[in-house]
XYZ file of C-alpha atoms in Angstrom:
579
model
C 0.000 0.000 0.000
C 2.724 2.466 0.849
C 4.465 1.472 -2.299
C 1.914 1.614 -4.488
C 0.370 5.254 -2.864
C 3.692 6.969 -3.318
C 4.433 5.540 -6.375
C 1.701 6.331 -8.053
C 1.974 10.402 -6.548
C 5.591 10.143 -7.384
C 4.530 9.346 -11.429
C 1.423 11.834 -11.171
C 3.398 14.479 -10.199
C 6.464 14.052 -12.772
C 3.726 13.470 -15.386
C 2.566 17.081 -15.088
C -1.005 15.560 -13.669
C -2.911 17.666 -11.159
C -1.318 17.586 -7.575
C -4.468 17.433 -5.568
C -6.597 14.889 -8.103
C -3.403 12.878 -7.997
C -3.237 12.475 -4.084
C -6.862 11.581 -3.997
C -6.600 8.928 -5.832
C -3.842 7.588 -4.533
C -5.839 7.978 -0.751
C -8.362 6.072 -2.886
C -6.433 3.195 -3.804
C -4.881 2.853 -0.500
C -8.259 2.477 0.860
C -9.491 0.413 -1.881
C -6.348 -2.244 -1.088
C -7.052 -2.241 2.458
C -9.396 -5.097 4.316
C -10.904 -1.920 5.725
C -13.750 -4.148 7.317
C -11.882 -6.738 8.759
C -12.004 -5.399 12.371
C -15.818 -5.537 11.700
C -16.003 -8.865 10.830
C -14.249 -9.999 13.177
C -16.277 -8.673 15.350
C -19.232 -10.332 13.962
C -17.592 -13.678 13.681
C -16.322 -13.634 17.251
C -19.160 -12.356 18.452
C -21.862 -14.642 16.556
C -19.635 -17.868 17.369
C -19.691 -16.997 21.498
C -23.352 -16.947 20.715
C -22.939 -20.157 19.063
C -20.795 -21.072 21.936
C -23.475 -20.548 24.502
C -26.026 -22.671 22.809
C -23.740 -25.357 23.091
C -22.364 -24.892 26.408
C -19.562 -22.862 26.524
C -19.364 -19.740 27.699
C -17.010 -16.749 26.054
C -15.218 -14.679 29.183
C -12.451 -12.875 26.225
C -13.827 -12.885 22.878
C -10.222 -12.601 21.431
C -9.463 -16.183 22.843
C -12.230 -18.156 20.568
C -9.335 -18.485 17.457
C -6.999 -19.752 20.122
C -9.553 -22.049 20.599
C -9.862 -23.405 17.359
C -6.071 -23.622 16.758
C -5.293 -25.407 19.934
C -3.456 -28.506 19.494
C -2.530 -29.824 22.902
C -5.145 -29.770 25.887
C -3.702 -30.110 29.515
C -6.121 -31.362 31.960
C -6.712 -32.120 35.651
C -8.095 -35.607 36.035
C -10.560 -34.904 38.672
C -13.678 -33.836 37.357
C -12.807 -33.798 34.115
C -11.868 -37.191 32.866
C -13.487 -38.802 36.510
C -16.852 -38.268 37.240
C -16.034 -35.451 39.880
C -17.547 -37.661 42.795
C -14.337 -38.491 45.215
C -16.212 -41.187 47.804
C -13.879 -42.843 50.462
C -13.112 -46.018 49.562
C -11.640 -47.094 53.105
C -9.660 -46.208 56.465
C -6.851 -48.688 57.197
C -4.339 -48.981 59.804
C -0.702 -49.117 59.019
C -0.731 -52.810 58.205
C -3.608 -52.378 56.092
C -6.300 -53.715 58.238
C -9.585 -51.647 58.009
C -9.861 -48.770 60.782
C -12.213 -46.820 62.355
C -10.224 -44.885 64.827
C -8.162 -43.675 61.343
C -11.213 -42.611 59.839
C -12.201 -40.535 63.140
C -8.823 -38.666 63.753
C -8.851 -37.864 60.115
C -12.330 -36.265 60.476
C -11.425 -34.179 63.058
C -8.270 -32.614 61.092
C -11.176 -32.014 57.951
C -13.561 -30.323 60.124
C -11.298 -27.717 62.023
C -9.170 -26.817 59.154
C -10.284 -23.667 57.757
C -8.899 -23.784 54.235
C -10.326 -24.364 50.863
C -12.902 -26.811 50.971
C -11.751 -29.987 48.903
C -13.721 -33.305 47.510
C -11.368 -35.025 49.929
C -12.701 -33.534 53.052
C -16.228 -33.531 52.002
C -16.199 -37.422 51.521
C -14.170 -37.550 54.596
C -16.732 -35.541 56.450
C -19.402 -37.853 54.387
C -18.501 -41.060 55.562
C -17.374 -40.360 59.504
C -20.305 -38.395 60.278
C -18.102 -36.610 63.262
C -19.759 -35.273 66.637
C -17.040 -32.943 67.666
C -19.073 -32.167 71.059
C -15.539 -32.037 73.153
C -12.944 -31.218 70.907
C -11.540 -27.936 70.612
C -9.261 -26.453 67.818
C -6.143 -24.888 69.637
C -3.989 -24.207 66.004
C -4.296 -25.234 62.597
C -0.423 -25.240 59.802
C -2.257 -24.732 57.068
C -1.572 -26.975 53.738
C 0.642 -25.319 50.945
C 1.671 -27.037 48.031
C 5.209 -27.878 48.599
C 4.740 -29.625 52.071
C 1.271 -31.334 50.883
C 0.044 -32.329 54.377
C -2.397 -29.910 56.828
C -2.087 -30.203 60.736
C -4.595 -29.096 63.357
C -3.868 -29.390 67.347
C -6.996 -30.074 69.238
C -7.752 -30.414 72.956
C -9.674 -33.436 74.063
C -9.751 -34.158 77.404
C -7.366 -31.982 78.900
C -4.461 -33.385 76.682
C -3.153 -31.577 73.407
C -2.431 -33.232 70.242
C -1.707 -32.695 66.494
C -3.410 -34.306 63.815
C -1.788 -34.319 59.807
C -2.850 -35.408 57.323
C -1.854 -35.403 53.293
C -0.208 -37.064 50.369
C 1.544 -40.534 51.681
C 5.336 -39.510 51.306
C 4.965 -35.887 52.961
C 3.438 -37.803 55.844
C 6.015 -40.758 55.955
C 8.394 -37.986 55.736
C 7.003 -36.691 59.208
C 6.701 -39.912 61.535
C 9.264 -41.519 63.079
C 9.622 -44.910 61.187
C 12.542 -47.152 60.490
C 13.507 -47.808 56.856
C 11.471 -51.390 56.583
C 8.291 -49.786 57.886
C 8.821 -46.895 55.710
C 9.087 -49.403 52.944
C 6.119 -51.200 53.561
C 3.879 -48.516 53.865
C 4.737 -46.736 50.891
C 4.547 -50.471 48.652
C 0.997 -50.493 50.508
C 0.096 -47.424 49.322
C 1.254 -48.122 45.673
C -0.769 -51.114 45.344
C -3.616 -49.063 46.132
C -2.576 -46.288 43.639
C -2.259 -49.027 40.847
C -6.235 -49.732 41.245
C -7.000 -46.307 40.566
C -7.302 -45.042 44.559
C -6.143 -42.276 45.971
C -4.145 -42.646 49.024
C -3.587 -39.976 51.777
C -1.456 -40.616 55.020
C -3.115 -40.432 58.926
C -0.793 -39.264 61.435
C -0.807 -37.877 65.471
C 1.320 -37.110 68.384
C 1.000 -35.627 71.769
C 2.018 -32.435 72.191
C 3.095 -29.585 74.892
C 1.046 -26.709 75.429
C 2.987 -23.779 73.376
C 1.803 -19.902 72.208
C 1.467 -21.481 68.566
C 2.543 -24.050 66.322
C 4.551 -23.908 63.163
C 5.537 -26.547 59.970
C 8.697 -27.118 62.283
C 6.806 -28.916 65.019
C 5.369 -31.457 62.451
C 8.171 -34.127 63.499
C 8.223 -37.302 65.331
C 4.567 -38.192 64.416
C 2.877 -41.526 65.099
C 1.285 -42.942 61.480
C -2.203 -43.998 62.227
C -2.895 -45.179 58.649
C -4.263 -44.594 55.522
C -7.396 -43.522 53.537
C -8.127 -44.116 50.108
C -10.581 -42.586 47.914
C -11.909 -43.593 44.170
C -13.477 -41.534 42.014
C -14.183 -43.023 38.692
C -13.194 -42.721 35.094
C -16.378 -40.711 33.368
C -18.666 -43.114 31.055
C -17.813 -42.247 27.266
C -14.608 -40.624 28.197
C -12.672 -42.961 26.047
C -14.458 -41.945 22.920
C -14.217 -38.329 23.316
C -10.662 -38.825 23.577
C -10.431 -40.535 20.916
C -12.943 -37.566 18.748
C -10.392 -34.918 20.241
C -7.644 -36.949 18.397
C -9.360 -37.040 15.563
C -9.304 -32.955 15.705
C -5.764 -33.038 16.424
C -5.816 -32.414 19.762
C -3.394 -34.751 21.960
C -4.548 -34.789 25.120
C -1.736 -34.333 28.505
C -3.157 -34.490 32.044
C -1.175 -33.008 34.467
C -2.604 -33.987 38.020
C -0.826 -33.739 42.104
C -2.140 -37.150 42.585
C 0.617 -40.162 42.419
C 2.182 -41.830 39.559
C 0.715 -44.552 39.870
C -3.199 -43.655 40.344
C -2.479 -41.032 36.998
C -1.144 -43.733 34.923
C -4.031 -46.132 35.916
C -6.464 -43.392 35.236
C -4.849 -43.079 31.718
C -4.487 -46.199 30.679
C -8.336 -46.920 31.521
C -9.695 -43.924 29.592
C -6.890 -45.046 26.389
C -4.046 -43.394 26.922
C -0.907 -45.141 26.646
C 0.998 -43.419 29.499
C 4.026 -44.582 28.383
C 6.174 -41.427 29.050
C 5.106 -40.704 32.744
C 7.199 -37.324 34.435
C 6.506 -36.695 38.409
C 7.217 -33.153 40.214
C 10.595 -34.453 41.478
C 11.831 -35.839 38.331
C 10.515 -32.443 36.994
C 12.604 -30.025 39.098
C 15.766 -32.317 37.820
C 15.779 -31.319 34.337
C 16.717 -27.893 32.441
C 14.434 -26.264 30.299
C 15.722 -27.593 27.537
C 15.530 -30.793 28.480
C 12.319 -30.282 29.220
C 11.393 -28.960 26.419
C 12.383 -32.532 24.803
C 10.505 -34.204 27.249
C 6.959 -32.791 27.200
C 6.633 -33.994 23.403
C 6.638 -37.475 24.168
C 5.160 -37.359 28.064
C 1.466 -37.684 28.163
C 1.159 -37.794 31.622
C 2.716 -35.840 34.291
C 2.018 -36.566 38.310
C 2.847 -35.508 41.802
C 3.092 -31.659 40.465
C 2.605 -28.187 42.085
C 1.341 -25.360 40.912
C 4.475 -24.043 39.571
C 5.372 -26.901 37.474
C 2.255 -26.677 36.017
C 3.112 -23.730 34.537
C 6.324 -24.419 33.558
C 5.007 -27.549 32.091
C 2.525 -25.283 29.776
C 5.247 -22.713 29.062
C 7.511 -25.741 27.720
C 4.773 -26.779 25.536
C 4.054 -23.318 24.189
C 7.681 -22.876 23.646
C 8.037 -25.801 21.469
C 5.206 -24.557 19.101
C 2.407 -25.807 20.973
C -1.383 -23.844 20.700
C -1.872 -24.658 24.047
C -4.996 -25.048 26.310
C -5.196 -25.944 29.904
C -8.215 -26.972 32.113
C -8.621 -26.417 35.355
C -10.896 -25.682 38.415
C -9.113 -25.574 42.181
C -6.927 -22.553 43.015
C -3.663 -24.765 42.453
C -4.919 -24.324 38.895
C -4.186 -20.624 38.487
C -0.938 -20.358 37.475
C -1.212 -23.024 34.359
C -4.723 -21.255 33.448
C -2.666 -17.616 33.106
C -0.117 -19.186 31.269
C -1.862 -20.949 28.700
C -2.995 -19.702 24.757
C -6.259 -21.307 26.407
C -7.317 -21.203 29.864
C -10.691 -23.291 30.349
C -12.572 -24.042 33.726
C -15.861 -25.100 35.135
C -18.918 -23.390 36.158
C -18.419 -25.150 39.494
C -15.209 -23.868 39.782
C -13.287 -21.562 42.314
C -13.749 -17.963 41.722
C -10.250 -17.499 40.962
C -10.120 -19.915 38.473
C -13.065 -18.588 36.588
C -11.794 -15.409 36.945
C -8.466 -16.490 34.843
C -10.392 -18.719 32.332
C -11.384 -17.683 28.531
C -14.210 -20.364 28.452
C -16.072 -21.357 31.413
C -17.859 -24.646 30.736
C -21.386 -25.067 31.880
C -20.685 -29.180 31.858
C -17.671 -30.461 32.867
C -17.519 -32.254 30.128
C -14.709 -32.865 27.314
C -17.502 -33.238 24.651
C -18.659 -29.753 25.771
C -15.186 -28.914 24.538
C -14.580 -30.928 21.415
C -17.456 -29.011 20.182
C -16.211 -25.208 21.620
C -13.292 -26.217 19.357
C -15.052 -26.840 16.035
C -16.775 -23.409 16.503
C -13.424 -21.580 17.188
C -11.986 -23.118 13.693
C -14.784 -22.160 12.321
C -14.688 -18.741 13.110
C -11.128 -18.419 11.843
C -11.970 -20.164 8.584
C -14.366 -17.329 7.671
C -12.211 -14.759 8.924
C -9.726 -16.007 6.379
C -12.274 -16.285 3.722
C -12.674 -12.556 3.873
C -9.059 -12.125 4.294
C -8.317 -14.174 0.929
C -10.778 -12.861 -1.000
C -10.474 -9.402 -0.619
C -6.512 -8.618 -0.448
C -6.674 -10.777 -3.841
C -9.121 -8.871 -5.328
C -8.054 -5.386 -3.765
C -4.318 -5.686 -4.798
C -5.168 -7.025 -8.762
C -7.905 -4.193 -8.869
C -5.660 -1.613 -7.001
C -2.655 -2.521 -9.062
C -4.724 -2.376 -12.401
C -5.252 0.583 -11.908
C -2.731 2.000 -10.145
C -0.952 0.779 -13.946
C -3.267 2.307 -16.060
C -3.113 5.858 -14.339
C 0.195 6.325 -15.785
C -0.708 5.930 -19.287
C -4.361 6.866 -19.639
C -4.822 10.742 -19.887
C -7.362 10.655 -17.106
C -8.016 8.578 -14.092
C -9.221 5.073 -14.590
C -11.782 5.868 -11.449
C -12.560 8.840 -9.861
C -12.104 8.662 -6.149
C -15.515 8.259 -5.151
C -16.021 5.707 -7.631
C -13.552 3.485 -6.043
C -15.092 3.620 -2.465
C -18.404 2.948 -3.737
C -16.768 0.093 -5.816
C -15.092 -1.375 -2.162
C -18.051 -0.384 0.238
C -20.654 -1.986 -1.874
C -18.293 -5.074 -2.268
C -17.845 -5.305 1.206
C -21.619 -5.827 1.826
C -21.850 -9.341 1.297
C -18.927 -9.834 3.737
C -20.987 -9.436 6.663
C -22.435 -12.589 6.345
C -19.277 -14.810 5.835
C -19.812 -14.796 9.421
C -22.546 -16.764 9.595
C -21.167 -19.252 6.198
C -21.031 -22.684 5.922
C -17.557 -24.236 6.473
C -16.555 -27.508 4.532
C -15.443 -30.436 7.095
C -12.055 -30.804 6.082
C -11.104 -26.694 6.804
C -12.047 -27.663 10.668
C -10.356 -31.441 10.765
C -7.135 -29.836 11.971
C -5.974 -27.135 13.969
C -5.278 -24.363 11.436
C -3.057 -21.351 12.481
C -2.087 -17.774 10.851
C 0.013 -18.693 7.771
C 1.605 -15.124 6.720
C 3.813 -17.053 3.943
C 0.780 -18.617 2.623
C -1.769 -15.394 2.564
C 1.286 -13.556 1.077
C 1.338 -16.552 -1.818
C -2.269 -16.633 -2.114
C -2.803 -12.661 -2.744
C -0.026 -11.992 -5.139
C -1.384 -15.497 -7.367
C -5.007 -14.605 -7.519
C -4.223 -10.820 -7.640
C -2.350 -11.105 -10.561
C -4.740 -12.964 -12.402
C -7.603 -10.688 -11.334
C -5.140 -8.160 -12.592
C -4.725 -10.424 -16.123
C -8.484 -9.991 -16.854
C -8.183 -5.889 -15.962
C -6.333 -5.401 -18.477
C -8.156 -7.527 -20.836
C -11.341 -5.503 -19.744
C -8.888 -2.764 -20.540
C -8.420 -3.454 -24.093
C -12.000 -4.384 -24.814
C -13.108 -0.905 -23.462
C -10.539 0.960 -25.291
C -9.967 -0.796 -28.354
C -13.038 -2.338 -29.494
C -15.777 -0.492 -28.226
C -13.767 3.057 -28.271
C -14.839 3.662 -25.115
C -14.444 7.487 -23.444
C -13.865 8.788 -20.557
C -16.834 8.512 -18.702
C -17.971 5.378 -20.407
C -15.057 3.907 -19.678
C -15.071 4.108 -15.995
C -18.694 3.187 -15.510
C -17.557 -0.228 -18.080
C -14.365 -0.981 -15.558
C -16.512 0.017 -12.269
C -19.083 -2.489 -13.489
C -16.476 -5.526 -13.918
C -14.380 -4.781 -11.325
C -17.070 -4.933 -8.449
C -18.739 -8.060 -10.522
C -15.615 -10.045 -10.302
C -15.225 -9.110 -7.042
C -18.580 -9.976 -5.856
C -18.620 -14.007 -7.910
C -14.609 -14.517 -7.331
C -15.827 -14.646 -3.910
C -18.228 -17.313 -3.940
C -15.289 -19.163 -5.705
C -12.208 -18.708 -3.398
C -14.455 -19.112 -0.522
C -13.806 -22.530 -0.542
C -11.006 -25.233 -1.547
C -13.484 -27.616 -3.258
C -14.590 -26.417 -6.884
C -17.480 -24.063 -5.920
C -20.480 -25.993 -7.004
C -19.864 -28.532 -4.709
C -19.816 -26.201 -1.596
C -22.879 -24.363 -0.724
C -22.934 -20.703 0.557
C -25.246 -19.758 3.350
C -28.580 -18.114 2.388
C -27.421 -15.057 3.284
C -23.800 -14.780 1.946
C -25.159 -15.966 -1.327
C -28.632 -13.700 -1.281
C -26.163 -10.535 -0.340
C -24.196 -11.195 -3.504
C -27.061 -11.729 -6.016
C -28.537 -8.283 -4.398
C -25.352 -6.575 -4.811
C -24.732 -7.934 -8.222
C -27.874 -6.808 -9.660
C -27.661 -2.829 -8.068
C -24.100 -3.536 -9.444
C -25.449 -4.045 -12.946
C -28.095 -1.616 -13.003
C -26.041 1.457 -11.702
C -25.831 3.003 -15.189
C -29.203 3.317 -15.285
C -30.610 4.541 -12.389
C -31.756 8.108 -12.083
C -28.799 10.496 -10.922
C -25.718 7.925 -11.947
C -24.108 11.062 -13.127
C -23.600 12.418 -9.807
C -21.088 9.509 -9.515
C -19.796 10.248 -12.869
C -21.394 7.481 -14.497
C -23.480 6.920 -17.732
C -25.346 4.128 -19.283
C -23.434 1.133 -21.461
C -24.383 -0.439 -24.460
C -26.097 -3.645 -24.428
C -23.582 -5.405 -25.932
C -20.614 -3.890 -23.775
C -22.731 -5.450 -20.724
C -22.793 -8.717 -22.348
C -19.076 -8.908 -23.237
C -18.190 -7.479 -19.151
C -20.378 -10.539 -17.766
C -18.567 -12.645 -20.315
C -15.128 -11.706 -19.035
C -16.274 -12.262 -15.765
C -17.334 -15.926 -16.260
C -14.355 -16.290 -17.516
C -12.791 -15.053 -14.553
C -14.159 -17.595 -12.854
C -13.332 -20.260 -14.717
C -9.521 -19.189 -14.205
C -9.747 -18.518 -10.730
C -11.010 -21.946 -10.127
C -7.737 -23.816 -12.331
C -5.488 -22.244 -10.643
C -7.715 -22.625 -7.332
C -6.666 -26.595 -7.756
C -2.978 -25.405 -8.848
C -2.330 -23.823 -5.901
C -3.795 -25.765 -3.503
C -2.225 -28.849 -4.792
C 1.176 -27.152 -4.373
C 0.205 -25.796 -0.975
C -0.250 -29.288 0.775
């Protein structure tokens, strides 16, 4: 555009043409190459598709994000809720050699019911199944859980004698009792076995303790393990197949949970995963970036992380080339959900994670998802219908005549002719929005290709620019054409190929065989028709216009169909190059 615009002033001016005419239509031709209208349809697209969106259970928080959508390619998930059914039920209380347990149960209750954190599933089916009357206990302190010691304590008085109850993740409470290596052993093989059927283990353990102002992380030492707990929450029915449709999409699914190896890498394999690569948090915080960067290719599932691995897990994905989506609901969550392209939650999420999610699903469902993604590639594939089809058309039109200024003594256009020829072109863009989309454009992810819009405008703009100049010589040298004549005959092609060349490049299958919407193809026959019968309404000769022969008509519509029958050979010549 800046070429072209100071180009053609540059000529103009050396040419002896008038200054002023010259600069306006030069303003004119910049604004005829632009995709003046893109920001509006955008804005319809975007805006039309969150609609869409809604219908279909998704919610739009940032309209901007719904093209990320469509062009994600890896989806990080949580497992709870997401590929589980959300229901965490105890499964059992044991005692350390794996005999069943009340009194485990109990002390455990008493540590959910005075700690005053964030509510979790776990504590609600603790709470569930012990059915606690706490008449007698009082809370004294409470070391609140955080994500790198991954236990919580609470010291209660009960009868006149103090003591601490913990509970959390198996190893972090191992790490706290006083055990000898064997026992240590044992426990921990107990707890895998567990793990390997799909349950979720946590660790039970106590001591007595001295009355002291407070108590502090340091003081969790020398505990007595009471046992364990295990909870199951099962693998959602269907799961397995909406994996497998996501796939189908290109989208490879990683889930990236705190819960042990081995309970993630049952979980997989059950809803078809192979879980062959599996990465925990420790064998995380070994590796470099780069080497991480190697490693999240192949991993598909990644366990016994905190929050900040999360991200960093995300940020390695994104870094390798990665459109990258991440769902999540608990506070731990937040992190990941600010890093991703994508950040997706739950309507029954935490506030904070809501707050830092895109999409909020009203289901917590992946099939909610898979079909969130098909409208977010559809969105961009009629965005870069409009795109295509008018920088093509704009730059052989602009460059036409931007050509023929130089050697015609007066302007191929006038100024106002040219933004009546792009604002009445643009009409029937408004409804691309709202076009039909051929299954194979939304099979893949599909991301902005500069290389490949660059390749497709300077192709199809030089052949729209071919059949200019062949308009060109039929004005000039057969009919005789003059002045004003001739720019009505050239306005009247120009915004007819235009208008048809659209309904042609709107679509990599030859044209007949993809259908239009209604609207996109009733906006184009309207336009067409005003288009032909401009030199013939009353007061055309405001906008310097005058009517054509019969004949002339014919042989413009003629060059035109033949415009279209080009466009669409080397419609199949370029695409077959381009894949």
């Amino acid at each position: 555009m800046l070429i072209m615009v100071l180009g053609v002033v540059v000529v103009h001016v050396a040419l002896h043409r008038p200054l002023f005419e010259s600069l306006l239509f030069s303003i004119a031709l910049a604004v005829g190459l632009a995709p003046e209208m893109l920001p509006a349809i955008l804005s319809v697209n975007l805006s039309q598709s969150a609609q869409a969106m809604s219908q279909k259970g998704v919610l739009v928080r940032h309209l901007n994000a719904i093209e990320n959508f469509g062009a994600m390619d890896v989806l990080c998930t949580d497992k709870t809720g997401t590929l589980t059914v959300g229901e965490v039920r105890l499964s059992g209380s044991y005692d350390p050699e794996g005999n069943r347990s009340t009194s485990v149960l109990t002390e455990a209750a008493i540590n959910a019911h005075f700690e005053t954190g964030l509510t979790n599933p776990l504590d609600e089916a603790i709470d569930n199944a012990a059915q606690l009357d706490p008449t007698g206990i009082e809370k004294v302190d409470e070391i609140p859980y955080d994500f790198q010691r991954k236990r919580l304590s609470v010291v209660v008085r009960e009868k006149n004698q103090l003591r601490m109850i913990t509970k959390g993740a198996i190893v972090p409470i191992l790490d706290a009792c006083s055990l000898s290596e064997s026992e240590r052993t044992a426990h921990l093989e107990r707890a895998e076995a567990w793990g390997q059927t799909g349950h979720r283990v946590l660790g039970v353990a106590k001591k007595l303790t001295a009355p002291k102002g407070t108590w502090h992380r340091e003081d969790e030492v020398d505990l007595s393990f009471c046992g364990f707990l295990t909870f199951f929450d099962p693998p959602k029915e269907g799961i397995g197949q909406t994996l497998s449709a996501l796939k189908e999409l290109g989208v490879s699914l990683k889930v990236i949970s705190g819960d042990s190896r081995a309970v993630n890498v049952h979980l997989a394999r059950e809803v078809g995963l192979k879980a062959e690569e599996v990465l925990t948090g420790a064998q995380l915080d070994d590796l470099s970036d780069e080497a991480l960067w190697a490693k999240v290719q192949t991993t598909e599932v990644f366990a016994e992380v905190d929050p900040n691995q999360k991200e960093r897990i995300i940020l390695a994905l994104k870094k390798r080339g990665h459109v990258v989506g991440y769902m999540g609901d608990g506070i731990n969550d937040a992190p990941a959900l600010h890093a991703a392209d994508v950040s997706i939650s739950v309507d029954s999420a935490v506030d904070v994670a809501k707050e830092a999610a895109d999409f909020v699903l009203l289901e917590s469902n992946l099939d909610v998802l898979r079909r969130g993604i098909l409208e977010g590639r559809t969105t961009f594939a009629n965005t870069l219908k409009y795109i295509l089809t008018t920088t093509s058309a704009n730059l052989g039109n602009m460059l036409s005549m931007a050509a023929t200024s130089i050697f015609l003594p007066f302007l191929p256009l006038l100024a106002s002719q040219i933004l009546l020829n792009n604002l009445l072109s643009d009409v029937p863009s408004m409804a691309l929005a709202g076009d039909a989309v051929d299954p194979e454009l939304i099979q893949k992810p599909r991301r902005w290709d500069m290389k490949f819009i660059r390749r497709f405008m300077v192709q199809f703009g030089l052949l729209s620019s071919l059949f200019d100049f062949l308009t060109f010589f039929v004005l000039l040298r057969i009919f005789q054409a003059g002045e004003t004549v001739f720019r009505t005959g050239w306005f009247v092609e120009s915004l007819l190929t235009e208008l048809v060349v659209a309904l042609v490049v709107r679509t990599r299958r030859p044209c007949f065989r993809s259908r239009p919407a209604r609207s996109l193809l009733g906006l184009t026959a309207l336009i067409t028709g005003i288009d032909l019968l401009i030199p013939y309404l009353p007061y055309a000769q405001l906008f310097g216009f005058a009517p054509l022969p019969l004949p002339l008509l014919a042989v413009l519509v003629g060059i035109t169909v033949m415009y279209v029958l080009a466009t669409e050979l080397l419609k199949r010549f370029f695409y077959r190059n381009a894949t």
